[in-house]
Short mmCIF file of C-alpha atoms and ligand atoms in Angstrom, two decimals:
data_model
loop_
_atom_site.label_atom_id
_atom_site.label_comp_id
_atom_site.label_asym_id
_atom_site.label_seq_id
_atom_site.Cartn_x
_atom_site.Cartn_y
_atom_site.Cartn_z
CA MET A 55 0.81 -9.28 22.13
CA VAL A 56 0.89 -6.99 19.14
CA ARG A 57 -0.64 -3.46 19.12
CA ILE A 58 -2.29 -3.12 15.73
CA THR A 59 -4.51 -0.09 14.63
CA VAL A 60 -8.14 -0.77 13.75
CA ALA A 61 -10.70 1.52 12.00
CA LYS A 62 -14.36 0.24 11.72
CA GLY A 63 -15.07 2.52 8.76
CA ASP A 64 -18.57 3.17 7.41
CA GLY A 65 -21.71 1.30 5.99
CA ILE A 66 -21.28 -2.61 6.89
CA GLY A 67 -17.64 -1.88 8.21
CA PRO A 68 -18.57 -2.00 11.77
CA GLU A 69 -20.27 -4.85 11.62
CA ILE A 70 -17.88 -6.97 9.50
CA MET A 71 -14.93 -5.61 11.67
CA ASP A 72 -16.78 -6.69 14.78
CA ALA A 73 -17.38 -10.19 13.25
CA THR A 74 -13.85 -10.41 12.05
CA LEU A 75 -12.34 -9.41 15.28
CA SER A 76 -14.30 -11.96 17.24
CA ILE A 77 -13.09 -14.68 15.03
CA ILE A 78 -9.76 -14.18 15.16
CA LYS A 79 -9.86 -13.48 18.98
CA ALA A 80 -11.43 -16.51 19.75
CA ALA A 81 -8.67 -18.21 17.83
CA GLY A 82 -6.31 -16.86 19.97
CA ALA A 83 -4.52 -13.91 17.88
CA GLN A 84 -2.12 -12.12 20.20
CA LEU A 85 -3.55 -8.60 19.54
CA GLU A 86 -4.18 -5.36 21.21
CA VAL A 87 -6.46 -2.90 19.18
CA ASP A 88 -6.44 0.85 19.01
CA GLU A 89 -9.41 2.04 17.30
CA ILE A 90 -9.28 5.08 15.33
CA GLU A 91 -12.12 7.13 13.33
CA VAL A 92 -11.57 7.45 9.64
CA GLY A 93 -14.09 8.03 6.65
CA GLU A 94 -17.16 9.52 6.06
CA LYS A 95 -17.61 11.28 9.21
CA VAL A 96 -14.32 12.52 9.51
CA TYR A 97 -14.60 13.76 5.57
CA LEU A 98 -17.97 15.58 6.38
CA ALA A 99 -16.53 17.30 9.51
CA GLY A 100 -14.52 19.15 6.77
CA ASN A 101 -11.19 17.04 6.71
CA THR A 102 -10.74 16.43 2.97
CA ALA A 103 -8.17 13.58 3.66
CA GLY A 104 -10.74 11.68 5.84
CA ILE A 105 -8.19 11.02 8.81
CA ALA A 106 -7.14 13.10 11.85
CA LYS A 107 -3.50 13.91 12.30
CA GLU A 108 -3.81 11.93 15.85
CA SER A 109 -5.02 8.84 13.71
CA TRP A 110 -1.81 9.08 11.51
CA ASP A 111 0.30 9.15 14.70
CA ILE A 112 -1.33 5.90 15.93
CA ILE A 113 -1.14 4.01 12.46
CA ARG A 114 2.65 4.83 12.31
CA ARG A 115 3.32 3.89 15.88
CA ASN A 116 1.43 0.45 15.61
CA LYS A 117 2.71 0.03 12.05
CA ILE A 118 -0.09 -2.47 11.35
CA PHE A 119 -3.63 -1.20 10.40
CA LEU A 120 -6.77 -3.62 9.97
CA LYS A 121 -9.31 -1.30 8.04
CA ALA A 122 -12.80 -1.63 7.31
CA PRO A 123 -14.29 0.06 4.04
CA ILE A 124 -15.27 3.62 3.99
CA THR A 125 -17.51 5.58 2.11
CA THR A 126 -15.94 8.27 0.19
CA PRO A 127 -18.39 11.35 -0.02
CA GLN A 128 -19.10 12.23 -3.98
CA GLY A 129 -17.49 15.71 -5.13
CA GLY A 130 -16.27 17.98 -2.73
CA GLY A 131 -12.67 17.23 -3.48
CA TYR A 132 -12.57 14.59 -0.94
CA LYS A 133 -9.14 12.32 -1.24
CA SER A 134 -9.32 8.74 -1.34
CA LEU A 135 -7.72 7.83 1.73
CA ASN A 136 -6.74 4.44 0.47
CA VAL A 137 -4.72 6.09 -1.83
CA THR A 138 -3.10 8.39 0.58
CA THR A 139 -2.53 5.45 3.11
CA ARG A 140 -0.71 3.36 0.43
CA LYS A 141 1.47 6.20 -0.70
CA PHE A 142 2.05 8.13 2.61
CA LEU A 143 3.29 4.91 4.27
CA GLY A 144 5.28 3.35 1.25
CA LEU A 145 2.81 0.26 0.91
CA TYR A 146 4.54 -0.64 -2.43
CA SER A 147 2.69 -4.19 -2.54
CA ASN A 148 -0.63 -5.09 -3.03
CA VAL A 149 -1.61 -8.80 -2.54
CA ARG A 150 -4.68 -10.33 -3.55
CA PRO A 151 -5.40 -14.14 -3.33
CA CYS A 152 -8.49 -15.10 -5.56
CA MET A 153 -9.62 -18.58 -4.80
CA SER A 154 -12.79 -20.32 -6.14
CA LEU A 155 -14.71 -22.30 -3.37
CA HIS A 156 -16.43 -24.93 -5.90
CA PRO A 157 -18.87 -26.51 -5.49
CA PHE A 158 -19.92 -24.31 -2.49
CA VAL A 159 -20.04 -20.92 -4.12
CA LYS A 160 -21.06 -20.72 -7.62
CA THR A 161 -17.98 -20.18 -10.11
CA LYS A 162 -17.23 -20.83 -14.06
CA HIS A 163 -13.75 -21.65 -12.63
CA PRO A 164 -13.73 -24.51 -10.13
CA ASN A 165 -9.87 -24.87 -10.12
CA MET A 166 -8.91 -21.25 -9.87
CA ASP A 167 -6.44 -20.22 -7.41
CA LEU A 168 -4.08 -17.29 -8.14
CA VAL A 169 -2.67 -14.55 -6.27
CA ILE A 170 -2.36 -10.98 -8.03
CA VAL A 171 0.82 -9.18 -6.71
CA ARG A 172 0.00 -5.44 -7.83
CA GLU A 173 2.71 -2.72 -7.73
CA ASN A 174 0.83 0.09 -5.48
CA GLU A 175 2.50 3.30 -5.34
CA GLU A 176 3.49 4.36 -8.97
CA ASP A 177 2.65 4.04 -12.74
CA LEU A 178 -0.10 6.39 -13.71
CA TYR A 179 -1.40 6.19 -9.79
CA ALA A 180 1.24 9.05 -9.47
CA GLY A 181 -1.65 11.34 -10.22
CA ILE A 182 0.63 13.93 -12.12
CA GLU A 183 -1.63 15.21 -14.82
CA HIS A 184 -1.54 18.51 -16.91
CA GLN A 185 -3.66 20.15 -19.52
CA GLN A 186 -1.06 21.73 -22.07
CA THR A 187 -3.26 22.82 -25.09
CA ASP A 188 -6.72 23.37 -25.78
CA GLU A 189 -6.97 19.55 -27.00
CA VAL A 190 -4.84 17.43 -25.13
CA ILE A 191 -4.06 16.64 -21.37
CA GLN A 192 -1.24 14.37 -20.27
CA CYS A 193 -0.84 11.98 -17.34
CA LEU A 194 2.39 10.85 -16.37
CA LYS A 195 3.33 7.19 -16.11
CA LEU A 196 6.09 6.97 -13.95
CA ILE A 197 7.94 3.45 -13.37
CA SER A 198 11.08 3.29 -11.24
CA ARG A 199 13.96 0.51 -10.90
CA PRO A 200 13.27 0.43 -6.96
CA GLY A 201 9.61 -0.09 -7.51
CA CYS A 202 10.06 -2.77 -9.87
CA GLU A 203 12.81 -4.61 -8.08
CA LYS A 204 10.82 -4.32 -4.78
CA ILE A 205 7.60 -5.57 -6.23
CA VAL A 206 8.98 -8.27 -8.41
CA ARG A 207 11.10 -9.51 -5.46
CA TYR A 208 7.98 -9.53 -3.22
CA ALA A 209 6.33 -11.90 -6.02
CA PHE A 210 8.97 -14.23 -5.93
CA GLU A 211 9.58 -14.41 -2.08
CA TYR A 212 5.61 -14.53 -1.67
CA ALA A 213 5.54 -17.51 -3.97
CA LYS A 214 8.73 -19.00 -2.32
CA GLN A 215 6.60 -18.76 1.07
CA TYR A 216 3.47 -19.96 0.14
CA ASN A 217 4.58 -22.89 -2.07
CA ARG A 218 3.69 -21.44 -5.14
CA LYS A 219 5.13 -22.89 -8.47
CA LYS A 220 5.08 -20.28 -10.82
CA VAL A 221 5.50 -16.15 -11.11
CA THR A 222 3.78 -14.45 -14.32
CA CYS A 223 4.58 -11.13 -15.30
CA PHE A 224 2.05 -8.96 -17.16
CA THR A 225 3.29 -5.70 -19.08
CA LYS A 226 2.38 -3.77 -22.27
CA ASP A 227 6.01 -3.70 -23.18
CA ASN A 228 5.51 -4.03 -26.99
CA ILE A 229 4.06 -0.67 -26.64
CA MET A 230 5.65 1.28 -23.57
CA LYS A 231 9.32 -0.31 -24.23
CA GLN A 232 10.73 1.95 -21.62
CA THR A 233 8.29 2.06 -18.85
CA ASP A 234 6.93 -1.54 -19.02
CA GLY A 235 10.09 -2.65 -20.67
CA LEU A 236 11.83 -1.85 -17.35
CA PHE A 237 9.42 -3.92 -15.43
CA HIS A 238 9.64 -6.58 -17.68
CA GLN A 239 13.73 -6.51 -17.64
CA VAL A 240 13.37 -6.38 -13.95
CA PHE A 241 11.28 -9.48 -13.86
CA ASP A 242 13.76 -11.26 -15.87
CA GLU A 243 16.87 -10.26 -13.70
CA ILE A 244 15.14 -11.30 -10.45
CA ALA A 245 13.54 -14.37 -11.78
CA LYS A 246 17.02 -15.82 -12.23
CA GLU A 247 17.49 -15.58 -8.50
CA TYR A 248 14.79 -18.22 -8.19
CA PRO A 249 15.40 -21.05 -10.29
CA GLU A 250 12.92 -23.29 -8.35
CA ILE A 251 10.11 -21.24 -9.43
CA GLU A 252 8.82 -21.24 -13.08
CA ASN A 253 8.42 -17.43 -14.53
CA GLU A 254 6.79 -16.53 -17.58
CA HIS A 255 5.74 -13.16 -19.24
CA TRP A 256 2.47 -12.35 -20.87
CA ILE A 257 1.56 -9.15 -22.70
CA ILE A 258 -1.44 -7.79 -20.47
CA ASP A 259 -4.20 -7.92 -23.21
CA ILE A 260 -3.94 -11.60 -24.08
CA GLY A 261 -2.93 -12.33 -20.60
CA ALA A 262 -6.07 -10.78 -19.21
CA ALA A 263 -7.72 -12.67 -21.64
CA LYS A 264 -6.37 -15.87 -20.72
CA MET A 265 -6.80 -15.22 -17.13
CA ALA A 266 -10.47 -14.57 -17.50
CA ASP A 267 -11.03 -17.78 -19.55
CA THR A 268 -8.53 -20.17 -18.03
CA PRO A 269 -7.46 -18.73 -14.45
CA GLU A 270 -6.39 -22.24 -13.45
CA ALA A 271 -3.18 -21.27 -15.67
CA PHE A 272 -1.81 -19.04 -13.46
CA ASP A 273 -0.43 -19.11 -9.94
CA VAL A 274 0.97 -15.92 -9.02
CA ILE A 275 0.87 -12.87 -11.25
CA VAL A 276 2.87 -9.68 -10.65
CA MET A 277 2.02 -6.21 -12.72
CA PRO A 278 2.15 -2.85 -12.71
CA ASN A 279 -0.17 -0.57 -10.66
CA LEU A 280 -3.05 0.21 -13.11
CA TYR A 281 -3.40 -3.47 -14.93
CA GLY A 282 -3.27 -4.70 -11.28
CA ASP A 283 -6.12 -2.61 -10.36
CA VAL A 284 -8.19 -3.67 -12.96
CA LEU A 285 -7.23 -7.39 -13.08
CA SER A 286 -7.36 -7.93 -9.43
CA ASP A 287 -11.23 -6.92 -9.30
CA VAL A 288 -11.72 -9.19 -12.29
CA ALA A 289 -9.93 -12.26 -10.61
CA ALA A 290 -11.92 -11.75 -7.40
CA GLN A 291 -15.37 -11.47 -9.37
CA ILE A 292 -14.55 -14.65 -11.48
CA ALA A 293 -13.53 -16.51 -8.24
CA GLY A 294 -16.86 -16.32 -6.94
CA SER A 295 -17.72 -12.69 -5.36
CA VAL A 296 -15.62 -9.56 -4.70
CA GLY A 297 -17.30 -10.11 -1.37
CA LEU A 298 -15.04 -13.14 -0.49
CA ALA A 299 -11.67 -11.35 -1.24
CA GLY A 300 -9.26 -9.64 1.15
CA SER A 301 -6.06 -7.65 0.38
CA ALA A 302 -2.62 -6.69 1.83
CA ASN A 303 -0.72 -3.61 1.21
CA ILE A 304 2.60 -4.01 2.43
CA GLY A 305 5.53 -1.54 2.88
CA GLU A 306 9.17 -2.02 4.25
CA GLU A 307 7.86 -0.38 7.75
CA CYS A 308 3.94 -0.73 7.75
CA ALA A 309 1.22 -2.63 6.57
CA MET A 310 -2.38 -2.34 5.88
CA PHE A 311 -5.16 -5.18 5.54
CA GLU A 312 -8.36 -4.88 4.01
CA ALA A 313 -11.52 -6.44 2.23
CA ILE A 314 -11.43 -5.60 -1.29
CA HIS A 315 -15.11 -4.33 -1.52
CA GLY A 316 -16.51 -1.43 -0.47
CA SER A 317 -19.01 0.07 2.29
CA ALA A 318 -22.09 -1.42 0.85
CA PRO A 319 -24.12 1.40 2.42
CA ARG A 320 -27.50 -0.05 1.39
CA ARG A 321 -26.87 -3.25 3.50
CA ALA A 322 -25.38 -1.31 6.62
CA GLY A 323 -26.71 -2.06 10.04
CA GLN A 324 -29.05 -5.18 8.87
CA ASN A 325 -26.88 -7.84 9.95
CA MET A 326 -26.51 -9.28 6.31
CA ALA A 327 -23.10 -8.43 5.22
CA ASN A 328 -20.72 -10.91 4.61
CA PRO A 329 -17.48 -10.63 6.66
CA SER A 330 -15.62 -13.23 4.72
CA GLY A 331 -13.34 -10.55 2.67
CA LEU A 332 -12.08 -8.57 5.96
CA LEU A 333 -11.55 -11.80 7.55
CA GLN A 334 -9.34 -12.80 4.74
CA GLY A 335 -7.56 -9.58 5.08
CA ALA A 336 -7.09 -10.43 8.74
CA ILE A 337 -5.84 -13.80 8.18
CA MET A 338 -2.99 -12.19 5.81
CA MET A 339 -2.27 -9.65 8.59
CA LEU A 340 -1.90 -12.98 11.06
CA ASN A 341 0.66 -14.44 8.60
CA HIS A 342 2.46 -11.19 8.21
CA LEU A 343 2.74 -11.02 11.87
CA GLY A 344 4.34 -14.31 12.20
CA GLN A 345 1.12 -15.77 13.88
CA THR A 346 0.84 -18.55 11.39
CA ASP A 347 -0.63 -21.15 13.51
CA VAL A 348 -3.74 -18.87 14.37
CA ALA A 349 -4.00 -17.67 10.75
CA GLU A 350 -4.20 -21.48 9.59
CA ASN A 351 -6.86 -22.38 12.14
CA VAL A 352 -8.88 -19.29 11.04
CA GLN A 353 -8.73 -20.11 7.42
CA ASN A 354 -9.43 -23.82 7.85
CA ALA A 355 -12.60 -22.99 10.03
CA TRP A 356 -13.91 -20.39 7.51
CA LEU A 357 -13.41 -22.89 4.53
CA LYS A 358 -15.34 -25.65 6.81
CA THR A 359 -18.13 -22.94 7.47
CA ILE A 360 -18.19 -22.46 3.90
CA GLU A 361 -18.32 -25.91 3.02
CA ASP A 362 -20.95 -26.82 5.50
CA GLY A 363 -23.36 -24.40 3.65
CA ILE A 364 -23.42 -21.86 5.96
CA HIS A 365 -23.77 -18.83 3.75
CA THR A 366 -24.45 -15.03 3.94
CA TYR A 367 -27.25 -13.99 1.58
CA ASP A 368 -24.54 -12.66 -1.26
CA ILE A 369 -23.43 -16.31 -1.74
CA PHE A 370 -26.35 -18.10 -0.76
CA LYS A 371 -27.86 -20.71 -3.26
CA GLU A 372 -30.97 -23.02 -3.10
CA GLY A 373 -29.83 -26.48 -3.35
CA VAL A 374 -25.91 -25.87 -2.55
CA SER A 375 -26.27 -23.69 0.46
CA LYS A 376 -27.83 -25.16 3.73
CA GLN A 377 -28.33 -22.14 5.85
CA LYS A 378 -28.99 -18.46 5.17
CA VAL A 379 -27.41 -16.46 8.00
CA GLY A 380 -26.53 -12.83 9.11
CA THR A 381 -23.21 -11.37 9.86
CA LYS A 382 -22.89 -12.21 13.51
CA GLU A 383 -24.08 -15.91 13.07
CA PHE A 384 -21.68 -16.41 10.28
CA ALA A 385 -18.98 -15.36 12.72
CA GLU A 386 -20.31 -17.56 15.40
CA ALA A 387 -20.35 -20.78 12.91
CA VAL A 388 -16.77 -20.06 11.81
CA ILE A 389 -15.90 -20.03 15.72
CA ALA A 390 -17.64 -23.08 16.44
CA ASN A 391 -15.38 -24.44 13.54
CA LEU A 392 -12.30 -23.37 14.98
CA GLY A 393 -9.95 -26.55 15.18
CA HIS A 394 -11.55 -28.25 12.47
CA LYS A 395 -10.72 -28.58 8.66
CA PRO A 396 -12.54 -28.98 5.66
CA SER A 397 -12.75 -31.99 4.12
CA THR A 398 -13.93 -31.29 0.22
CA LEU A 399 -11.80 -27.98 0.09
CA LYS A 400 -8.22 -28.12 0.22
CA PRO A 401 -7.22 -27.29 4.05
CA VAL A 402 -4.28 -24.69 4.33
CA THR A 403 -0.88 -25.15 6.31
CA TYR A 404 1.18 -21.96 6.46
CA ALA A 405 5.01 -22.19 7.12
CA LYS A 406 5.64 -21.66 10.92
CA GLY A 407 6.92 -18.10 11.70
CA ALA A 408 8.78 -17.86 8.27
CA LYS A 409 9.11 -14.14 7.11
CA LEU A 410 9.34 -12.94 3.68
CA ASN A 411 13.18 -12.14 3.05
CA LEU A 412 12.75 -8.43 1.55
CA PRO A 413 16.16 -6.59 1.64
CA LYS A 414 16.04 -2.96 1.55
CA TYR A 415 16.48 -1.49 -1.89
CA LYS A 416 20.11 -0.52 -2.31
CA ARG A 417 20.83 2.21 -5.11
CA LYS A 418 23.06 0.92 -7.75
CA PRO A 419 25.96 2.85 -8.92
CA ALA A 420 25.02 5.91 -11.56
CA ALA A 421 25.23 5.01 -14.93
CA LYS A 422 27.18 7.35 -17.68
CA LYS A 423 24.37 9.73 -18.76
CA GLU A 424 24.72 11.81 -21.93
CA LEU A 425 22.43 14.53 -23.31
CA VAL A 426 21.77 13.31 -27.04
CA GLY A 427 18.81 15.68 -27.86
CA VAL A 428 15.80 17.20 -26.85
CA ASP A 429 12.03 17.15 -27.51
CA VAL A 430 10.31 20.57 -27.49
CA PHE A 431 6.39 20.41 -26.93
CA VAL A 432 4.42 22.81 -28.98
CA HIS A 433 1.07 24.02 -28.95
CA TRP A 434 -0.01 25.05 -32.47
CA ALA A 435 -3.44 25.46 -33.73
CA GLY A 436 -2.43 24.63 -37.44
CA THR A 437 -2.87 21.26 -39.38
CA ASN A 438 -0.26 20.86 -41.78
CA PRO A 439 2.87 19.70 -40.16
CA ASN A 440 4.87 21.00 -43.04
CA GLU A 441 4.09 24.38 -42.35
CA LEU A 442 4.78 23.82 -38.48
CA ALA A 443 8.40 22.47 -39.63
CA ASN A 444 9.01 25.72 -41.43
CA VAL A 445 8.15 27.56 -38.43
CA ILE A 446 10.09 25.12 -36.17
CA SER A 447 13.30 25.03 -37.99
CA ASP A 448 13.95 28.56 -37.58
CA LEU A 449 14.94 27.54 -34.21
CA ASP A 450 17.77 25.45 -35.80
CA ASP A 451 21.42 26.34 -34.84
CA ASN A 452 24.90 24.95 -36.50
CA ASP A 453 25.01 22.38 -34.15
CA VAL A 454 21.48 21.29 -33.14
CA LYS A 455 18.31 20.79 -35.76
CA LEU A 456 14.86 19.80 -36.15
CA SER A 457 14.99 16.04 -36.97
CA MET A 458 11.21 15.03 -36.52
CA ILE A 459 7.80 16.12 -35.64
CA THR A 460 5.12 13.84 -33.99
CA ASN A 461 1.52 14.18 -33.17
CA ARG A 462 0.39 12.02 -30.44
CA GLY A 463 3.39 9.82 -30.89
CA ILE A 464 3.04 9.10 -34.71
CA LYS A 465 5.94 10.64 -36.74
CA VAL A 466 3.99 13.60 -39.17
CA TRP A 467 7.19 15.23 -40.55
CA PRO A 468 9.46 14.38 -42.32
CA ASP A 469 7.21 12.14 -44.81
CA GLY A 470 3.70 11.97 -42.75
CA PHE A 471 0.74 10.77 -44.09
CA GLU A 472 -1.99 13.36 -45.04
CA GLU A 473 -4.51 10.99 -43.54
CA THR A 474 -2.94 11.05 -39.75
CA PHE A 475 -5.21 13.18 -37.65
CA CYS A 476 -3.43 15.85 -35.79
CA THR A 477 -4.11 17.56 -32.51
CA ASP A 478 -2.72 20.99 -31.40
CA HIS A 479 0.01 19.17 -29.30
CA TRP A 480 3.26 18.65 -31.56
CA ARG A 481 6.42 17.08 -30.34
CA CYS A 482 9.54 18.57 -32.26
CA ARG A 483 12.76 16.60 -31.89
CA PHE A 484 15.90 18.39 -32.04
CA LYS A 485 19.20 16.25 -32.46
CA PRO A 486 22.69 17.41 -32.83
CA VAL A 487 24.22 17.03 -36.48
CA GLU A 488 26.70 14.67 -37.46
CA GLY A 489 30.00 15.23 -35.24
CA ALA A 490 28.36 17.99 -32.93
CA THR A 491 26.88 17.60 -29.54
CA ILE A 492 24.17 19.03 -27.68
CA SER A 493 24.33 20.72 -24.15
CA LYS A 494 21.81 22.38 -21.94
CA ALA A 495 22.77 25.66 -23.11
CA HIS A 496 21.47 24.71 -26.71
CA ILE A 497 18.08 23.90 -25.22
CA VAL A 498 18.07 27.22 -23.37
CA GLY A 499 18.97 28.70 -26.89
CA LEU A 500 15.95 27.05 -28.53
CA LEU A 501 13.72 28.00 -25.97
CA THR A 502 14.81 31.70 -26.17
CA LYS A 503 14.32 31.63 -29.78
CA ALA A 504 10.85 30.25 -29.51
CA LEU A 505 10.08 32.95 -27.10
CA ASP A 506 11.34 35.61 -29.68
CA LYS A 507 9.34 34.00 -32.27
CA ASN A 508 6.15 33.65 -30.33
CA ILE A 509 5.97 30.01 -30.66
CA ASP A 510 4.18 28.60 -27.62
CA THR A 511 6.41 25.88 -26.06
CA ILE A 512 4.64 23.99 -23.47
CA LYS A 513 7.44 21.73 -22.22
CA THR A 514 10.68 19.85 -23.16
CA GLU A 515 11.86 16.54 -22.43
CA ASN A 516 15.63 15.83 -22.56
CA LEU A 517 16.62 12.72 -24.54
CA TYR A 518 19.33 10.74 -22.85
CA ALA A 519 21.69 7.79 -23.58
CA PHE A 520 22.48 5.76 -20.37
CA ASP A 521 25.79 3.80 -20.72
CA GLY A 522 25.67 4.46 -24.22
CA LYS A 523 22.08 3.23 -24.95
CA ALA A 524 19.43 5.61 -26.07
CA ALA A 525 16.64 5.81 -23.28
CA TYR A 526 13.70 7.39 -25.05
CA SER A 527 11.25 6.16 -27.67
CA LEU A 528 11.41 6.63 -31.13
CA GLY A 529 8.61 8.26 -32.97
CA GLN A 530 5.91 5.74 -34.31
CA GLY A 531 6.69 5.32 -37.86
CA GLN A 532 10.30 6.41 -37.41
P1 NAD B 614 -19.37 -2.00 -2.57
O1 NAD B 614 -18.24 -3.03 -2.87
O2 NAD B 614 -19.74 -1.39 -1.50
O3 NAD B 614 -20.63 -2.90 -3.12
C1 NAD B 614 -20.94 -3.36 -4.44
C2 NAD B 614 -21.94 -4.35 -4.13
O4 NAD B 614 -21.47 -5.42 -3.50
C3 NAD B 614 -23.21 -4.05 -3.61
O5 NAD B 614 -24.50 -4.69 -4.07
C4 NAD B 614 -23.21 -4.50 -2.03
O6 NAD B 614 -24.09 -4.52 -1.22
C5 NAD B 614 -22.31 -5.88 -2.29
N1 NAD B 614 -21.45 -5.99 -1.29
C6 NAD B 614 -20.21 -5.40 -1.14
N2 NAD B 614 -19.59 -5.99 0.06
C7 NAD B 614 -20.32 -6.92 0.62
C8 NAD B 614 -20.33 -7.76 1.62
N3 NAD B 614 -19.35 -7.87 2.44
N4 NAD B 614 -21.36 -8.78 1.87
C9 NAD B 614 -22.32 -8.43 1.08
N5 NAD B 614 -22.68 -7.97 -0.06
C10 NAD B 614 -21.54 -7.15 -0.47
O7 NAD B 614 -19.23 -1.00 -3.99
P2 NAD B 614 -19.68 0.43 -4.14
O8 NAD B 614 -21.35 0.42 -3.94
O9 NAD B 614 -19.25 0.68 -5.51
O10 NAD B 614 -19.30 1.47 -3.04
C11 NAD B 614 -19.77 1.76 -1.85
C12 NAD B 614 -18.83 2.78 -1.19
O11 NAD B 614 -17.70 2.18 -0.97
C13 NAD B 614 -18.65 3.89 -1.92
O12 NAD B 614 -18.63 5.18 -0.94
C14 NAD B 614 -17.06 3.96 -2.21
O13 NAD B 614 -16.08 4.91 -2.30
C15 NAD B 614 -16.43 2.92 -1.00
N6 NAD B 614 -15.41 2.07 -1.56
C16 NAD B 614 -14.65 1.86 -0.13
C17 NAD B 614 -13.55 0.87 -0.64
C18 NAD B 614 -12.60 0.74 0.67
O14 NAD B 614 -12.93 1.50 1.67
N7 NAD B 614 -11.55 -0.26 0.65
C19 NAD B 614 -13.19 0.16 -1.72
C20 NAD B 614 -14.32 0.36 -2.62
C21 NAD B 614 -15.43 1.05 -2.55
#
């Protein structure tokens, strides 16, 4: 028996959770359940996190969390419980299988069967944002080597375990050469360890277009957080319905399983909702727990029920569906089909008891890190970069001189274009002159001079070379 934590959530949550638990218990899942309260009631009682401390204790003790959707009240500073849970528990991997159920569920893509593996903790979702000038706000995109290694390895291990043939990586590394560049580089490194699995990389824009048009060309797709967030909804929708997809959020210690849809408050309490998305989450949970025979039985019974045309209102279609049922009746039909396999849809087989081989991340030896310059960001209300260069070059000393000014990344000095639109947010790059070096003392000196001259410096970014390789972006047009 495994103890898991269950939250029935809000809206349709309790109905689809009851249905899901009844099915997996009938199939023989070896589970004991601790129920916790999360979501709307907890938020409205004044807890902006939507979850009480005692509930965290239960989640951390049991390590496995099956969660129904919750309603996040609008406004009022309420924090998304999903994002908090993923980060607090280190759930770095978000896995969403999206498979069409043609001809039983309407889709333009009858042969679609792909899995999106999305990095779940970093990227722009670090949520580090600052307004720095009247006109400009920044959001930090943080991509780490451990983050990339863990998610890419997860994608390949998942492919191996579930007999998938290809892993595709989506990034935008033609533009973000450092951050997305690292993700792509790590993908290439780890792919070499799995010669039996095909690998490929697509630039995200054309990759997304291809996925929306020809999803059957993909198998497993791994990508950074923001792209994965957007594209996993697209994939679920074009497979047939967001109401049919589940997701797993996996960490080194803990894991959370859920449906991808929300709490659908307008459908609550009417025995209408489709429990399939949460059931798919629960099947991933059973596989994660090694209860693969139960997972297989439930998935095949579910496929058979869909194939039998027993459908909830959201996927019901005259001529294709045979019987429109409510949440409870759908669950009863799946239970009645336990032990049976679909005949048109492909039955599943899951490898018995096998676990993904996911070693803990080991920190690499430190590289030789060398300071080679500094970007000083300035809030300046003028519009002519030549004027700013005159002011800023006053900060030069014998060793370190202004080498470039950019505005929103595009070089505007020296030799900028008059046509380039400039905001009040300027990056002034200082580099040592030929034969000299730069130290942190130089940076302090620059900032002190800027203070004396009333220049509004808003931040600095040090420019480093790691093992002799410049590790920062050039100005566009440089
Ligand atoms: P939603 O997913 O709840 O609903 C979108 C549409 O899909 C609605 O028409 C709904 O009736 C339908 N639908 C969704 N799930 C269904 C199901 N199982 N069966 C049948 N129909 C279904 O999205 P929304 O309306 O944007 O959000 C409602 C609430 O859910 C919001 O408070 C939002 O914050 C929350 N939400 C929670 C989660 C989560 O907890 N994981 C995820 C997304 C949204």
